[in-house]
Short mmCIF file of C-alpha atoms in Angstrom, two decimals:
data_model
loop_
_atom_site.label_atom_id
_atom_site.label_comp_id
_atom_site.label_asym_id
_atom_site.label_seq_id
_atom_site.Cartn_x
_atom_site.Cartn_y
_atom_site.Cartn_z
CA UNK X 1 -0.10 0.44 0.53
CA UNK X 2 3.37 2.03 0.00
CA UNK X 3 3.56 1.53 -3.67
CA UNK X 4 5.07 4.92 -5.45
CA UNK X 5 5.44 6.92 -1.93
CA UNK X 6 8.08 9.42 -1.42
CA UNK X 7 10.43 9.70 2.41
CA UNK X 8 11.37 13.37 0.86
CA UNK X 9 14.10 13.41 1.22
CA UNK X 10 15.06 13.54 -2.78
CA UNK X 11 17.05 10.37 -4.42
CA UNK X 12 20.81 12.19 -4.52
CA UNK X 13 23.20 13.91 -2.68
CA UNK X 14 21.81 17.63 -3.47
CA UNK X 15 18.29 16.64 -3.01
CA UNK X 16 19.18 15.20 0.45
CA UNK X 17 20.95 18.18 1.50
CA UNK X 18 18.13 20.70 0.02
CA UNK X 19 16.06 18.65 2.09
CA UNK X 20 17.70 18.26 5.39
CA UNK X 21 19.00 22.22 4.51
CA UNK X 22 15.18 23.24 4.06
CA UNK X 23 12.79 26.54 3.86
CA UNK X 24 13.17 29.04 6.95
CA UNK X 25 11.52 31.30 4.18
CA UNK X 26 8.46 28.19 3.97
CA UNK X 27 5.32 28.21 6.28
CA UNK X 28 5.88 26.12 8.59
CA UNK X 29 9.49 25.94 8.65
CA UNK X 30 10.66 23.07 6.35
CA UNK X 31 14.49 21.02 7.36
CA UNK X 32 16.24 22.26 10.40
CA UNK X 33 15.05 25.61 9.64
CA UNK X 34 12.26 25.06 12.80
CA UNK X 35 15.34 24.01 15.33
CA UNK X 36 14.85 27.94 15.02
CA UNK X 37 12.26 28.92 18.05
CA UNK X 38 12.59 29.24 21.24
CA UNK X 39 9.42 27.66 22.21
CA UNK X 40 11.05 24.55 21.01
CA UNK X 41 14.41 25.15 23.41
CA UNK X 42 17.18 23.07 21.27
CA UNK X 43 20.64 23.21 22.89
CA UNK X 44 21.93 21.04 20.62
CA UNK X 45 21.89 19.59 16.54
CA UNK X 46 23.41 17.30 14.99
CA UNK X 47 23.13 15.23 11.42
CA UNK X 48 24.95 12.04 12.30
CA UNK X 49 26.55 10.32 9.42
CA UNK X 50 26.02 13.39 6.95
CA UNK X 51 29.29 13.90 5.99
CA UNK X 52 28.20 16.89 2.76
CA UNK X 53 29.23 19.96 3.64
CA UNK X 54 26.45 21.85 2.77
CA UNK X 55 24.23 20.49 5.12
CA UNK X 56 27.32 20.85 7.38
CA UNK X 57 27.70 24.55 7.24
CA UNK X 58 23.82 25.15 7.24
CA UNK X 59 23.74 23.73 11.10
CA UNK X 60 26.29 25.68 11.91
CA UNK X 61 25.97 29.00 10.37
CA UNK X 62 21.70 28.34 12.08
CA UNK X 63 23.29 27.70 15.70
CA UNK X 64 25.24 30.77 15.61
CA UNK X 65 22.61 33.10 13.77
CA UNK X 66 20.24 31.87 16.73
CA UNK X 67 22.30 30.97 19.22
CA UNK X 68 19.70 29.17 20.76
CA UNK X 69 21.80 26.14 20.64
CA UNK X 70 25.34 24.55 20.22
CA UNK X 71 25.90 22.10 15.77
CA UNK X 72 28.03 18.59 16.97
CA UNK X 73 29.58 17.88 13.65
CA UNK X 74 32.69 14.90 12.29
CA UNK X 75 34.51 13.69 9.98
CA UNK X 76 33.16 10.42 7.29
CA UNK X 77 34.10 7.55 8.70
CA UNK X 78 37.65 6.63 6.71
CA UNK X 79 38.65 9.76 6.03
CA UNK X 80 42.69 8.17 6.79
CA UNK X 81 45.01 9.76 10.09
CA UNK X 82 44.75 12.25 12.32
CA UNK X 83 46.86 14.76 9.36
CA UNK X 84 43.86 14.02 6.88
CA UNK X 85 41.12 14.68 10.00
CA UNK X 86 42.43 18.38 10.91
CA UNK X 87 42.91 18.95 7.41
CA UNK X 88 39.50 18.03 7.38
CA UNK X 89 38.25 20.66 9.95
CA UNK X 90 40.61 23.25 8.26
CA UNK X 91 39.02 23.23 4.51
CA UNK X 92 42.15 21.07 3.20
CA UNK X 93 40.55 17.57 2.57
CA UNK X 94 40.15 16.20 -0.88
CA UNK X 95 39.39 12.69 0.28
CA UNK X 96 37.57 10.38 -1.29
CA UNK X 97 35.89 9.59 1.95
CA UNK X 98 34.66 13.34 2.13
CA UNK X 99 35.90 16.34 0.91
CA UNK X 100 35.51 20.12 2.56
CA UNK X 101 36.72 23.58 1.51
CA UNK X 102 36.37 25.48 4.49
CA UNK X 103 36.98 25.54 7.54
CA UNK X 104 35.30 25.06 10.21
CA UNK X 105 35.51 27.83 12.67
CA UNK X 106 32.93 28.80 15.03
CA UNK X 107 32.89 28.43 19.42
CA UNK X 108 28.91 27.19 18.54
CA UNK X 109 30.30 24.21 17.15
CA UNK X 110 32.50 21.12 18.55
CA UNK X 111 33.80 19.02 16.47
CA UNK X 112 34.45 15.00 17.57
CA UNK X 113 36.91 12.65 15.78
CA UNK X 114 37.41 9.21 15.89
CA UNK X 115 33.79 6.94 15.13
CA UNK X 116 33.65 4.63 17.48
CA UNK X 117 32.47 1.39 17.47
CA UNK X 118 29.35 -0.49 18.79
CA UNK X 119 27.06 -3.23 18.64
CA UNK X 120 24.07 -2.79 17.01
CA UNK X 121 20.76 -4.81 18.92
CA UNK X 122 18.62 -4.32 15.37
CA UNK X 123 20.31 -6.69 13.20
CA UNK X 124 23.39 -8.23 16.24
CA UNK X 125 26.61 -6.63 13.85
CA UNK X 126 29.34 -4.40 15.16
CA UNK X 127 28.96 -1.01 12.48
CA UNK X 128 30.37 2.11 12.93
CA UNK X 129 28.67 5.18 14.35
CA UNK X 130 28.80 8.60 14.18
CA UNK X 131 30.99 10.12 17.58
CA UNK X 132 28.96 13.19 17.17
CA UNK X 133 26.08 11.26 19.00
CA UNK X 134 28.16 10.02 21.89
CA UNK X 135 29.30 13.28 22.30
CA UNK X 136 24.94 14.58 22.38
CA UNK X 137 24.94 11.50 25.40
CA UNK X 138 27.33 12.98 26.96
CA UNK X 139 26.36 16.40 27.52
CA UNK X 140 22.20 14.84 28.33
CA UNK X 141 24.47 13.07 31.23
CA UNK X 142 26.35 16.09 31.97
CA UNK X 143 23.37 17.73 32.54
CA UNK X 144 22.09 15.41 34.64
CA UNK X 145 24.03 14.58 37.36
CA UNK X 146 25.47 18.10 36.72
CA UNK X 147 25.16 21.12 34.77
CA UNK X 148 25.50 22.74 31.73
CA UNK X 149 28.44 24.19 32.75
CA UNK X 150 30.38 21.13 33.28
CA UNK X 151 32.63 19.66 31.22
CA UNK X 152 31.74 16.91 29.09
CA UNK X 153 34.70 15.24 28.66
CA UNK X 154 37.50 13.13 30.79
CA UNK X 155 36.95 10.02 32.44
CA UNK X 156 34.25 11.24 35.48
CA UNK X 157 31.63 12.62 32.44
CA UNK X 158 32.88 11.30 29.17
CA UNK X 159 33.69 7.88 29.97
CA UNK X 160 32.13 5.43 26.95
CA UNK X 161 29.71 2.46 27.42
CA UNK X 162 28.53 1.59 24.43
CA UNK X 163 31.40 1.41 22.50
CA UNK X 164 34.14 -1.48 22.30
CA UNK X 165 36.65 0.50 20.05
CA UNK X 166 37.45 3.46 18.17
CA UNK X 167 38.26 4.16 14.14
CA UNK X 168 41.59 4.70 15.33
CA UNK X 169 44.11 4.71 17.69
CA UNK X 170 45.88 7.79 19.11
CA UNK X 171 48.66 8.79 20.84
CA UNK X 172 49.61 11.11 23.05
CA UNK X 173 50.87 13.21 20.10
CA UNK X 174 48.00 12.45 18.09
CA UNK X 175 46.44 14.07 20.81
CA UNK X 176 47.96 17.31 21.00
CA UNK X 177 47.88 17.23 17.37
CA UNK X 178 43.95 16.94 17.22
CA UNK X 179 43.78 19.37 20.23
CA UNK X 180 46.55 22.52 19.82
CA UNK X 181 48.69 24.74 17.37
CA UNK X 182 44.89 25.91 16.48
CA UNK X 183 43.65 22.55 15.92
CA UNK X 184 39.95 22.51 17.44
CA UNK X 185 39.51 18.47 17.23
CA UNK X 186 38.16 16.57 20.49
CA UNK X 187 39.63 13.30 20.89
CA UNK X 188 37.40 9.80 21.08
CA UNK X 189 40.47 7.25 22.51
CA UNK X 190 40.56 4.19 24.66
CA UNK X 191 42.35 4.68 27.39
CA UNK X 192 43.44 1.04 28.38
CA UNK X 193 42.24 1.38 32.28
CA UNK X 194 39.11 3.89 31.55
CA UNK X 195 38.25 3.20 28.94
CA UNK X 196 36.43 4.65 25.32
CA UNK X 197 36.34 8.30 26.80
CA UNK X 198 36.27 11.77 24.96
CA UNK X 199 38.90 13.28 25.61
CA UNK X 200 38.47 17.08 24.97
CA UNK X 201 35.99 20.19 25.40
CA UNK X 202 37.37 22.78 22.78
CA UNK X 203 34.66 24.27 20.35
CA UNK X 204 35.78 25.21 17.23
CA UNK X 205 36.50 28.95 17.61
CA UNK X 206 40.36 29.63 16.69
CA UNK X 207 40.56 32.42 18.38
CA UNK X 208 42.11 31.98 21.75
CA UNK X 209 39.76 33.18 24.30
CA UNK X 210 36.58 31.37 27.53
CA UNK X 211 34.95 30.73 24.26
CA UNK X 212 36.65 28.20 22.81
CA UNK X 213 35.84 25.27 25.37
CA UNK X 214 32.44 24.02 25.19
CA UNK X 215 31.28 24.83 28.95
CA UNK X 216 31.77 28.38 28.77
CA UNK X 217 30.21 28.39 25.32
CA UNK X 218 27.10 25.68 26.75
CA UNK X 219 27.03 28.21 29.65
CA UNK X 220 26.53 30.87 27.94
CA UNK X 221 23.14 28.86 25.82
CA UNK X 222 21.91 28.51 29.42
CA UNK X 223 22.10 32.17 30.63
CA UNK X 224 21.00 33.93 27.41
CA UNK X 225 17.70 31.84 27.51
CA UNK X 226 16.83 32.62 30.79
CA UNK X 227 17.46 36.40 30.94
CA UNK X 228 15.69 36.44 27.81
CA UNK X 229 12.60 34.64 29.76
#
């Protein structure tokens, strides 16, 4: 009885991007534009496993213009080495896994990598999942056990219990490269003792300031909404 129907997302990458980005002028708004609504009180948004540059860039722009939420993004699965992931974030990637030609630079955005392996109970297989999924999970967990202005990272609030492995194993030098020197990727590390842990809480703002930290940006989001109310 569903023959001839459409799921509305389009058959091509371009059509899917158009559907996901949506139309802010439509009534009602469509796609991600519906997030620009203070009544919804959205605090974080992501489009996991979608790495089309226009989709990610529009989500980041929407977070900046609405000033209501943070956008979480990540390099695509199979991007390659630590250097490849950094190049992707800096807008210098031509990888077949997913290219990016403009850098990510916003205090309303956070980048996470590498991908994590999780057992899928739906089909009984190990599958690789976008790390942004687990980043938002730890933000929700942090809100529950502490407050939004606490860091959603580290061995206290950043340990992941569902993932069983990471796509790329990172050593100390790798973590330093991803997280310092103007780079802004929050590494996910498989520690022998502590387990798989989000080991960083930077926004993608490149200019050093308090707002290059996720907990500070989330604090300001809470304050702005409280003052508006």
